[in-house]
XYZ file of C-alpha atoms in Angstrom:
599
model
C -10.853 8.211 -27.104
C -8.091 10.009 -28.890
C -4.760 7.729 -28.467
C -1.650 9.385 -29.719
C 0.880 7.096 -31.465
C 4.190 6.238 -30.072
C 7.022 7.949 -30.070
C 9.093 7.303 -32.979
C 12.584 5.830 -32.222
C 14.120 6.764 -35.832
C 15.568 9.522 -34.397
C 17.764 7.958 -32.134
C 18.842 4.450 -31.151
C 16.077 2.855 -28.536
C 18.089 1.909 -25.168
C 18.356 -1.349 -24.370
C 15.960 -2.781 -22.905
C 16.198 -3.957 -19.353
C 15.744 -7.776 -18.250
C 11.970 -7.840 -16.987
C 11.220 -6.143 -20.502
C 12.719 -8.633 -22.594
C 11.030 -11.172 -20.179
C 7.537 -9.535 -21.044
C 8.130 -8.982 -24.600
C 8.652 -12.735 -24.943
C 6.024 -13.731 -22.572
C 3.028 -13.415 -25.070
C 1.208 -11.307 -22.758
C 2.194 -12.850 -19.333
C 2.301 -16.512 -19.675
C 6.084 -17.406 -20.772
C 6.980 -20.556 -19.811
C 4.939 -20.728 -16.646
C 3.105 -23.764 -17.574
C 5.802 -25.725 -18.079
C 7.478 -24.422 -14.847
C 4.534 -24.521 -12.813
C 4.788 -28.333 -12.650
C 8.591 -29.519 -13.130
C 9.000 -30.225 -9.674
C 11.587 -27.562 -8.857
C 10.961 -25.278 -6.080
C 10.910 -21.831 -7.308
C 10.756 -20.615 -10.961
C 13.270 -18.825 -13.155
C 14.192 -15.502 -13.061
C 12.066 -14.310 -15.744
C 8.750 -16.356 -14.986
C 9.610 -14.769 -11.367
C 9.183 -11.162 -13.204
C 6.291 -12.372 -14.895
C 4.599 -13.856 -12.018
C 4.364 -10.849 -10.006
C 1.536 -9.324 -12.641
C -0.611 -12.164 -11.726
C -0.385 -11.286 -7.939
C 2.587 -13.632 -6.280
C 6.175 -12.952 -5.430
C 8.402 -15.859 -4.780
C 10.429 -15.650 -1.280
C 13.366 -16.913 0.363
C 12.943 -17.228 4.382
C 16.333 -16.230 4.995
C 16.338 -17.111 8.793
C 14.981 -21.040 7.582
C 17.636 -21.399 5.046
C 20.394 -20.171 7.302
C 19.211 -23.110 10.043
C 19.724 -25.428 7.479
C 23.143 -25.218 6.438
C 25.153 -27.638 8.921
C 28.101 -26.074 7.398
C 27.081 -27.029 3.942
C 26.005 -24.326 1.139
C 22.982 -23.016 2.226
C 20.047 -23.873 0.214
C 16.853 -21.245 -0.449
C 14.033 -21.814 0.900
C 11.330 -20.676 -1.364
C 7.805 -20.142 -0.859
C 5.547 -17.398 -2.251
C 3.225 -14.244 -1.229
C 0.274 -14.078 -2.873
C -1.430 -10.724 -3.082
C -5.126 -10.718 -3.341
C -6.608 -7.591 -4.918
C -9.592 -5.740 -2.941
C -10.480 -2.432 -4.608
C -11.245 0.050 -2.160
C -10.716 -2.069 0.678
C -14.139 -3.508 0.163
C -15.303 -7.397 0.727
C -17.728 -9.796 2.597
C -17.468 -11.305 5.914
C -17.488 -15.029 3.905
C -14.476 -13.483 1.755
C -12.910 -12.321 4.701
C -12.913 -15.715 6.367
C -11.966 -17.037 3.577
C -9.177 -15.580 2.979
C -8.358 -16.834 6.887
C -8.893 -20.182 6.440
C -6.497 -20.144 3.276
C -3.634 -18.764 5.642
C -4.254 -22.129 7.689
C -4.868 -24.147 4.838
C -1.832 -23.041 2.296
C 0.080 -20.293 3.696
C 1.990 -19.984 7.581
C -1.513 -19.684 9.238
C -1.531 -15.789 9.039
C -2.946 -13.258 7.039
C -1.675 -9.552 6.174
C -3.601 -6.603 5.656
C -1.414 -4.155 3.503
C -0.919 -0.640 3.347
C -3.063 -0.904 0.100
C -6.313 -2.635 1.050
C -5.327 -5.525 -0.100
C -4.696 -8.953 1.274
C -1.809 -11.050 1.474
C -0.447 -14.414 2.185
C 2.832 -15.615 3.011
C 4.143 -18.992 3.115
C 2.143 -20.264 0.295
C 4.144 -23.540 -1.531
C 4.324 -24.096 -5.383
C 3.033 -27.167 -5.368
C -0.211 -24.927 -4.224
C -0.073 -22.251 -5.729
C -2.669 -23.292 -8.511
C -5.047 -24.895 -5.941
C -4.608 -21.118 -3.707
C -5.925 -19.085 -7.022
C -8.730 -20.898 -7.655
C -9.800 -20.752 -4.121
C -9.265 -17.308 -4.248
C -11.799 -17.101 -7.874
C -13.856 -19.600 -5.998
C -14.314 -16.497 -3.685
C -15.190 -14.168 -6.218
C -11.740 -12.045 -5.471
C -8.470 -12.082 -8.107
C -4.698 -12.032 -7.348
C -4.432 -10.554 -11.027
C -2.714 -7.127 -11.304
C -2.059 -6.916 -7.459
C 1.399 -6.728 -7.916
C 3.650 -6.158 -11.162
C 3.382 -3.625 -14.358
C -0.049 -2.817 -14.339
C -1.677 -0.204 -12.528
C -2.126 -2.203 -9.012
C -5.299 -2.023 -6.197
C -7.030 0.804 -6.386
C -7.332 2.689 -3.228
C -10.617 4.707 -2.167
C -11.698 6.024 1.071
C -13.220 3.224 2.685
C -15.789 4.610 4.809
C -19.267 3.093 4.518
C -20.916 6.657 5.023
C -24.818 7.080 3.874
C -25.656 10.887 4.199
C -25.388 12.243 1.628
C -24.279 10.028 -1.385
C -20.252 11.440 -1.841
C -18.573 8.229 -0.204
C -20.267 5.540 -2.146
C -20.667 7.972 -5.728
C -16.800 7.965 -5.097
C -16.274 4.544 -4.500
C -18.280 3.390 -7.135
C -15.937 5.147 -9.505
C -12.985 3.463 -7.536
C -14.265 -0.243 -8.690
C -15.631 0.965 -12.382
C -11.833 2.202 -12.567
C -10.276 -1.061 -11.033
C -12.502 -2.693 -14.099
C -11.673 -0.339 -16.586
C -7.533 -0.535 -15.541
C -7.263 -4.682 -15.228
C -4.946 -6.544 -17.909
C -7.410 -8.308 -20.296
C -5.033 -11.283 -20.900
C -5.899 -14.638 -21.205
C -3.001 -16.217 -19.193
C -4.337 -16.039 -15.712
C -7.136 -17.790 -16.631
C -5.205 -20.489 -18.850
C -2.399 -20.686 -16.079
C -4.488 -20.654 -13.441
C -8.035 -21.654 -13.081
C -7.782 -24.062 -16.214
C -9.797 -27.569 -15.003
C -7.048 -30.021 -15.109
C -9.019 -33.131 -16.275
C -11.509 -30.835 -19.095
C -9.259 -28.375 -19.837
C -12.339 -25.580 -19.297
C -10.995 -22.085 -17.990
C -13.090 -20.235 -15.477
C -14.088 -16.275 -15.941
C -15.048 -13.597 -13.669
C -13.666 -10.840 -15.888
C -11.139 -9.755 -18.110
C -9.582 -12.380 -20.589
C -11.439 -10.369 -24.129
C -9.888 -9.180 -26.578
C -10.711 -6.443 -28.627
C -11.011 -5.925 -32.437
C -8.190 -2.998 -33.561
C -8.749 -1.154 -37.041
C -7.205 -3.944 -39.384
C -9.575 -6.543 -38.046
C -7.417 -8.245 -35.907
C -7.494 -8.742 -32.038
C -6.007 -6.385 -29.760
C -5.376 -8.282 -26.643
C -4.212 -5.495 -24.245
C -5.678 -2.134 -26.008
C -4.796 0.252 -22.483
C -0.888 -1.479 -21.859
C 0.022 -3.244 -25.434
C 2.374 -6.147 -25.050
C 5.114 -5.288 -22.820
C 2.306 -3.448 -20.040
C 3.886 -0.373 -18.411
C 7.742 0.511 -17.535
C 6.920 -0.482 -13.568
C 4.199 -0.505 -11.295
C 1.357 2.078 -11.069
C -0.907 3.296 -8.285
C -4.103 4.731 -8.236
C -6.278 6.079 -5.069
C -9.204 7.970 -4.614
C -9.487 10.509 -1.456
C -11.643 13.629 -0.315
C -10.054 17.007 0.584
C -11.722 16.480 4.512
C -10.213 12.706 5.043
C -6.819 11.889 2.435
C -7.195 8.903 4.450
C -5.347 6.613 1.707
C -2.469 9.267 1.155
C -3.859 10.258 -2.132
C -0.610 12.097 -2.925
C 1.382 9.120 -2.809
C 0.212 7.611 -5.978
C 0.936 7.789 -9.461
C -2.135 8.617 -10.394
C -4.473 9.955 -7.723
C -8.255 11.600 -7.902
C -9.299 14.496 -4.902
C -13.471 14.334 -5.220
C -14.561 17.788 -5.307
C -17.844 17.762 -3.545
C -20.700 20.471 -2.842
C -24.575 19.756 -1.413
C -23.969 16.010 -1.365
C -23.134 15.838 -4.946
C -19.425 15.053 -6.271
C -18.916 18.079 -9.450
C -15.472 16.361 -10.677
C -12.000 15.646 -9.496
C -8.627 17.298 -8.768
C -6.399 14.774 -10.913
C -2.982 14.399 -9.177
C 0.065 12.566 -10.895
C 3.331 11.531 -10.391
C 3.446 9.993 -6.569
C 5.645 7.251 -5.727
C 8.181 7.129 -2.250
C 10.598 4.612 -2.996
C 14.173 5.064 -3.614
C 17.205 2.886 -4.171
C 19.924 4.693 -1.966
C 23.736 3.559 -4.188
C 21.343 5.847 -6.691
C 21.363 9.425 -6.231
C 19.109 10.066 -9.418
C 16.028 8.638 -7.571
C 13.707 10.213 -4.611
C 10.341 10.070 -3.141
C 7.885 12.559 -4.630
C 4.280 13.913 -4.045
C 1.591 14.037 -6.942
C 1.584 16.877 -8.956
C -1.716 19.015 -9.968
C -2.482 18.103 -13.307
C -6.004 19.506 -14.150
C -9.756 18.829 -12.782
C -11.812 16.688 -14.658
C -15.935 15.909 -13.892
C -16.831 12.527 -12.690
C -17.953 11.105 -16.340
C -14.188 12.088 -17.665
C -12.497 10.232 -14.647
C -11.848 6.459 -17.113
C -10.862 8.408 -19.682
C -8.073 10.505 -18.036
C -6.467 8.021 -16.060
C -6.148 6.001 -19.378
C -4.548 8.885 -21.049
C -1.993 9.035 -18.106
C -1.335 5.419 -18.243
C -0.559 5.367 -22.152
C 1.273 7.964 -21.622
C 3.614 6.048 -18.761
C 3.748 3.635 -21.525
C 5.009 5.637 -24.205
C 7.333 7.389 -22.700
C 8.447 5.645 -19.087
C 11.884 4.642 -19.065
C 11.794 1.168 -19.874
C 16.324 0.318 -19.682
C 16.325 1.483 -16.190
C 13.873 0.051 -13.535
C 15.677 2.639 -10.958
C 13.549 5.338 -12.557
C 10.859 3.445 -14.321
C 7.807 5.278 -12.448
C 5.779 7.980 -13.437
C 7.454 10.383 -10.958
C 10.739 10.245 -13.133
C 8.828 10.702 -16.481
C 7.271 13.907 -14.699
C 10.760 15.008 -14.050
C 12.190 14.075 -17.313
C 9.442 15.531 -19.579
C 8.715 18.334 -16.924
C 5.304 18.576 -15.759
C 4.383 21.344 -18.581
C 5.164 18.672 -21.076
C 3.490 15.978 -19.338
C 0.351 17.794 -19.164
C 0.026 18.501 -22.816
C 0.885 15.311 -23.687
C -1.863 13.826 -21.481
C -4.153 16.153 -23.228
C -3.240 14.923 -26.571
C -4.055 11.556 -25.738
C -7.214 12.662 -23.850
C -8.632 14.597 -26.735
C -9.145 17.923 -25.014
C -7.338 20.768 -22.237
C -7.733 20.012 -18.661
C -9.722 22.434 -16.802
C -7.414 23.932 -13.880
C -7.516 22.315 -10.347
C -10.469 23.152 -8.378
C -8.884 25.703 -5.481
C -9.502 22.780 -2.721
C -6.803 20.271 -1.582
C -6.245 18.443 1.378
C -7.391 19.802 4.810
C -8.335 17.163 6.878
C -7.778 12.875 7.732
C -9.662 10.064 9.479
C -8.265 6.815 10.254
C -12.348 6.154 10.973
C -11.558 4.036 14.218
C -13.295 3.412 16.530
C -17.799 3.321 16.645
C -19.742 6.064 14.139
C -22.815 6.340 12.472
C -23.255 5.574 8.684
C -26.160 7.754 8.088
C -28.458 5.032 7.390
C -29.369 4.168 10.797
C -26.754 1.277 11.151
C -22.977 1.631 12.620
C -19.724 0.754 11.382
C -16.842 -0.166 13.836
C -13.106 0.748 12.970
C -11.190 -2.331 14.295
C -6.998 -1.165 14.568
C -5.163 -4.425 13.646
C -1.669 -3.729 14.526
C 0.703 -3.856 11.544
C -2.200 -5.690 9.534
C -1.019 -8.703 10.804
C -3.978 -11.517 11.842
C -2.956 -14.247 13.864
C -2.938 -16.380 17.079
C -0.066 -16.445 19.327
C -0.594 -17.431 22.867
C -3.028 -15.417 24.728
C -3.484 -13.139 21.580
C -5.768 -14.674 19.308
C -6.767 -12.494 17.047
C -7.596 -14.727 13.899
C -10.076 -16.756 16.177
C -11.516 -13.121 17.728
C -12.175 -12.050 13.865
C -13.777 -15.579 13.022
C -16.388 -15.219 15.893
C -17.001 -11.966 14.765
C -17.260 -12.286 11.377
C -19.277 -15.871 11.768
C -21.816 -14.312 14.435
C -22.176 -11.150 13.288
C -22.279 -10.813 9.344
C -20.970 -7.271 8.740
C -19.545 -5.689 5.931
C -15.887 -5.688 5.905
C -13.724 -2.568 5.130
C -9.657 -2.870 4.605
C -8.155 0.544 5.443
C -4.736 2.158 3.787
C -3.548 1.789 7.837
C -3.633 -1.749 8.079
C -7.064 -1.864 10.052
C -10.111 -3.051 9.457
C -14.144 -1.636 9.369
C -16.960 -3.923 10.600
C -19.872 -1.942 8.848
C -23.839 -2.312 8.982
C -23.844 -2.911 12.728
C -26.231 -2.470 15.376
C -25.441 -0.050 18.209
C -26.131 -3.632 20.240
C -23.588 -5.320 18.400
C -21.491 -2.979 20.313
C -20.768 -4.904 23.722
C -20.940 -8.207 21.678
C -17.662 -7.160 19.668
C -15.918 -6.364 23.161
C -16.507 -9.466 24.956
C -15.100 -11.335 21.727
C -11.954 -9.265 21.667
C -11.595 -9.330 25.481
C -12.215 -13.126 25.707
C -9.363 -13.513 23.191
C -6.715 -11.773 24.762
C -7.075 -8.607 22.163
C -7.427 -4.707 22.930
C -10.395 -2.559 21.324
C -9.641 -0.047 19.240
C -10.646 2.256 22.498
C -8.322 0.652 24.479
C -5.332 1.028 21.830
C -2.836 3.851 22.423
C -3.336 7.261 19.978
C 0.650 6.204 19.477
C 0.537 2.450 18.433
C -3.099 3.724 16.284
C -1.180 5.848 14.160
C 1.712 3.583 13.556
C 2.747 1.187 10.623
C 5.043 -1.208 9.679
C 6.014 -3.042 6.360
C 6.724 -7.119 6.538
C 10.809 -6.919 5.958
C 12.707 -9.857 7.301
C 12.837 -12.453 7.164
C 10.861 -13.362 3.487
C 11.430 -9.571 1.955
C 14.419 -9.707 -0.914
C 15.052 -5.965 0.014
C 14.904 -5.640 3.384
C 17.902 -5.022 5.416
C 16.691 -4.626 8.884
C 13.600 -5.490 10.727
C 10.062 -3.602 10.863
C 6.855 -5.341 11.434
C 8.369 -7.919 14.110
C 10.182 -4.799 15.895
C 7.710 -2.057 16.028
C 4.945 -3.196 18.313
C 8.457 -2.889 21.064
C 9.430 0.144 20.202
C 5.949 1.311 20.898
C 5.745 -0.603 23.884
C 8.894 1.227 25.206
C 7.529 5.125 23.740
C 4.321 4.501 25.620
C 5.235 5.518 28.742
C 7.785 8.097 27.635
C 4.685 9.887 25.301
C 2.326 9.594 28.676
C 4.730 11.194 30.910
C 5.301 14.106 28.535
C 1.494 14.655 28.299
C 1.429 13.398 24.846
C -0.470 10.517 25.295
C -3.543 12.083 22.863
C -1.607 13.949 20.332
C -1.794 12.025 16.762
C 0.922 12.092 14.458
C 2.115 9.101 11.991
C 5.436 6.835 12.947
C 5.933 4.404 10.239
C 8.495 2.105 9.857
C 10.049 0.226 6.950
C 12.845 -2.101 6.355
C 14.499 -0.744 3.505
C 13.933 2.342 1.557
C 10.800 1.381 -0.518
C 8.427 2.842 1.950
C 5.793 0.520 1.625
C 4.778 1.756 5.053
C 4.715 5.476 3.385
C 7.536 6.572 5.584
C 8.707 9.754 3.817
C 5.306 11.636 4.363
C 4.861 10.861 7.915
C 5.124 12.648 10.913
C 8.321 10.832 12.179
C 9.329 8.073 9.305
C 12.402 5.017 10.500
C 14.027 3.523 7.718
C 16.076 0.901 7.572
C 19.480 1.426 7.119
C 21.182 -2.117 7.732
C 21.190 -4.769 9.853
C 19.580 -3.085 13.019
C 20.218 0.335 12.283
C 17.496 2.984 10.756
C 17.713 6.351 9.076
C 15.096 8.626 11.077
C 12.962 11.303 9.091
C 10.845 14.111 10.592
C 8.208 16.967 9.221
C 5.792 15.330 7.323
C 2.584 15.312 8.536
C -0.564 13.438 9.055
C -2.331 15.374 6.151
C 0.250 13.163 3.937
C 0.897 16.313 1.917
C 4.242 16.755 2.709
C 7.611 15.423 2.150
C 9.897 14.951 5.526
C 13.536 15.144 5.983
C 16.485 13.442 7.313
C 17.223 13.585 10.528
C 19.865 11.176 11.628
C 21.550 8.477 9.494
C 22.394 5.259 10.952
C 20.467 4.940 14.281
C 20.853 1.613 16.058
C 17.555 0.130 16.876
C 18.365 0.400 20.554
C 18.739 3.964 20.439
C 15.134 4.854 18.565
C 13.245 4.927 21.702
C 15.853 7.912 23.270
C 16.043 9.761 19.972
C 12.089 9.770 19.484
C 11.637 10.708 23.082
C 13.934 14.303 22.954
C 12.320 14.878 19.505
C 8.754 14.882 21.182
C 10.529 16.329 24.562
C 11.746 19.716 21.832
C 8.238 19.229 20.543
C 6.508 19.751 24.178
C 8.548 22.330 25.029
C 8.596 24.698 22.109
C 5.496 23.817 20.172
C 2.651 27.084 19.681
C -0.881 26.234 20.573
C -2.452 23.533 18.472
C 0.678 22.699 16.515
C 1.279 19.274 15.439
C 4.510 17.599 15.746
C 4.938 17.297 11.935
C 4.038 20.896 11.784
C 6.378 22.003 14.202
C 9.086 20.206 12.833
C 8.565 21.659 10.001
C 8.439 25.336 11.018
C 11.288 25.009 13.566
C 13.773 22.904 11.095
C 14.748 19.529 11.187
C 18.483 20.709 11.747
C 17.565 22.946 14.749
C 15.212 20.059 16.149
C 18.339 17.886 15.993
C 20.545 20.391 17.843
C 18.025 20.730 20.819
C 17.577 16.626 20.900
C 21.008 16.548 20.987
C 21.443 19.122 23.766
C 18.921 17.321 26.064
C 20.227 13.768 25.292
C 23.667 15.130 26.779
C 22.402 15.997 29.439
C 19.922 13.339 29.873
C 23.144 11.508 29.939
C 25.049 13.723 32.377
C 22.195 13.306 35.146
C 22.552 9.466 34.522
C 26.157 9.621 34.919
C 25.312 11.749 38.145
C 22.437 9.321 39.617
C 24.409 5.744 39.508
């Protein structure tokens, strides 16, 4: 492949590089002074081995709400632990990895596990002390932590649906994991940090850790992201234009399968996704992929290497506010960016392929797979697996997954797919849930389906207000508000995040709360459940206590004015967010006035 050089900084002075670069450029390709650190007995690590560690799947955490109950009115002292991210391209893994990965949360982390937005897996809770002895469990299982968070382009997302008819889902996913292989950091210090035998010295392998010869002779140890990896983190997903079920245009880098007579002819390539913003900073905003060109399927590696070099090249590495792709797309414009892909490709791009986005399945509930067996789409509220009183999930999931033996599926909504079933395995699955306190998906409202939460307080550094502990209420509370309005089947997205990261995907969603600070949210409205468009603020500063009564005249406006088959994104959208707000308002007065009236 054709690989443009650098750009040449004689020109003009090179920026200054900001802190996690420096930290990376010294780190000789990710190790630093990790080894060292890993066993001095502190707690945490320093602030650049904290950078560094994220590329090999971990963040370290402060429970806020632990530290602050141990003060007794001395300086407060952090309580650290970590979140390990396990990396599951495509969302796909075994029953024995799944319980795994459960009996880890008892065994090393705060007896949980988390299903992310990203079909991925993560602990919380996890000490230092264990953190070696948690990744080689995790290699033990045939899975890696490395690349799940940091750098480096991150899990690769794919439609997850185990569908046998006629070849598109698994040709596509296929290309998902030959990606995920292709895209993975080829260092050698995950291996020597962590799954190096103690007492032999002997590192362990599944992949990665080669080196490659460059023209002089000598080894090339990272021959995709060179020594200092990429400006900030990159995401890839793959999607079709009937189910964008992973938000496809969310992603840096994103691939629409193009499909006729069961056969996938190439992809829509999409660049330049990425939600989150940092609000003191007016320079940055969320943005939707781009259309960058249509490649066929045997192009597909080579392409979304020519993107990433080019994020490399010329991604602004001084500022980590506008480090992603998005902000080189704006900088370079996309004109410019698409040539300069093409020079590093070797060739043009073909022009998108007329067909986007038309259609999206969450895939819950029971369907066929089109090889005679079933899959099951299990809705996991906020991703979150665990036993607390009555609800016991975690054990549900074990029975399941012990007596049963499917196929496992992560979705990009938190949930999970039970695959290769029997239509008999059918009542089996409900008596489990049922005898554990926990809903089927059937028996889960279309309102608390569609929703999502990120983790926030009290172990996220930038949350300000609460999300995942607070949403399953404020669902609890719309329920019967939606019902009464006749609402009670209509699907649109509500996702939630505590900050303005949008790791819940807020900004695309039909009705997206952000928070603001401590227990008040900005509210968005008029995206839509296609994930194809951008929504806009609605109110600033809404106290948590008031979502419930802002949400409810939104959808009340939405009842009352919507055309035939409209969804509420859609209507939104085609009414205006400002003249939505003016109606809400209007009917919260006097939804007011007849309180007033009736006490």
């Amino acid at each position: 492949m054709a690989d443009a050089s650098r750009p040449s900084d004689e020109a003009t002075p090179a920026p200054k590089l900001s802190a996690v670069e420096v930290a990376k450029e010294a780190s000789n390709y990710l190790l630093g002074d990790m080894p060292q650190e890993l066993v001095d007995g502190m707690a945490g690590f320093s602030k650049a081995s904290v950078q560094l560690l994220k590329n090999h799947g971990t963040y370290q955490q402060d429970d806020r709400e632990t530290r602050k109950k141990s003060t007794d009115g001395k300086k407060s002292e952090r309580q650290i632990s970590f979140m390990i991210r396990t990396c599951v391209p495509g969302g796909k893994l075994t029953a024995e990895q799944l319980l795994s990965a459960i009996d880890m949360g008892d065994e090393l982390g705060n007896g949980t596990i988390r299903l992310t937005t990203r079909q991925a897996i993560q602990h919380h809770g996890v000490v230092k002390g264990e953190l070696k002895d948690f990744m080689q469990q995790v290699h033990a299982n045939q899975m890696t932590t490395l690349a799940a968070c940091g750098d480096v382009e991150r899990n690769i997302m794919c439609c997850p649906a185990p569908l046998h008819g006629n070849g598109v889902h698994s040709e596509m996913q296929a290309k998902a994991d030959e990606l995920a292989r292709h895209l993975a950091p080829r260092t050698r210090a995950y291996y020597e940090l962590w799954l190096t035998d103690p007492e032999t010295g002997e590192k362990s392998r599944v992949a990665g850790g080669s080196e490659e010869i460059g023209p002089d002779g000598s080894a090339v140890v990272e021959p995709i992201y060179g020594r200092t990896y990429l400006p900030r983190k990159f995401k890839t997903g793959f999607a079709l234009p009937e189910d964008n079920c992973i938000d496809v245009y969310t992603n840096d880098l994103g691939f629409l399968a193009i499909h006729e007579s069961g056969r996938i002819l190439g992809y829509n390539v999409l660049t330049g996704g990425g939600l989150g913003v940092t609000p003191s900073a007016a320079k940055t905003f969320p943005a939707l992929a781009k259309r960058l060109g249509f490649v066929p399927p045997e192009d597909v590696l080579a392409i979304a290497e020519a993107v990433v070099k080019v994020q490399r090249d010329f991604g602004n590495r001084s500022d980590r506010k506008v480090a992603r792709l998005k902000y080189t797309i704006h900088t370079m414009g996309l004109d410019a960016f698409r040539a300069k892909v093409e020079e590093y490709f070797g060739k043009p791009l073909a022009p998108c392929h007329p067909a986007d986005v038309h259609g999206f399945d969450d895939h819950i509930g029971w369907h066929e797979q089109g090889d005679g067996k079933f899959f099951y789409g299990f809705n996991v509220e906020n991703g979150r697996v665990h036993d607390t009183g009555d609800f016991r999930l975690k054990t549900a999931l074990r029975l399941i997954l012990q007596n049963l033996r499917p196929g496992v599926r992560i979705t990009s909504h938190q949930s999970l797919l039970f695959t290769d079933l029997a239509i008999t395995d059918r009542e089996r699955i409900a008596e489990i849930l049922h005898a554990h306190g926990v809903k089927t998906s059937e028996e889960v409202s279309t309102l608390r389906r569609w929703s999502m939460a990120c983790v926030a307080l009290p172990t996220c550094s930038l949350a300000v207000a609460e999300s995942e502990r607070v949403l399953p209420g404020l669902i609890d509370s719309l329920e019967p508000e939606v019902a009464k309005l006749g609402l009670s089947q209509e699907a649109f997205t509500l996702r939630m995040t505590g900050c303005p990261n949008a790791c819940a995907r807020p900004y695309n969603s039909d009705i997206g709360i952000v928070g603001r600070t401590a227990g008040k949210y900005t509210m968005f409205l008029g995206g839509r459940l296609l994930g194809d468009r951008l929504n806009e603020q609605y109110k600033d500063i809404v106290p948590f206590e008031d979502l419930c009564r802002e949400i409810t005249a939104v959808l009340t406006c939405y009842k009352t004015e919507r055309q035939q088959a409209e969804t509420l994104g859609d209507f939104c959208h085609r009414k205006g967010v400002a003249n939505v707000r003016t109606w809400a308002d209007e009917w919260l007065a006097g939804a007011r006035g007849r309180e007033t009236t009736a006490s």
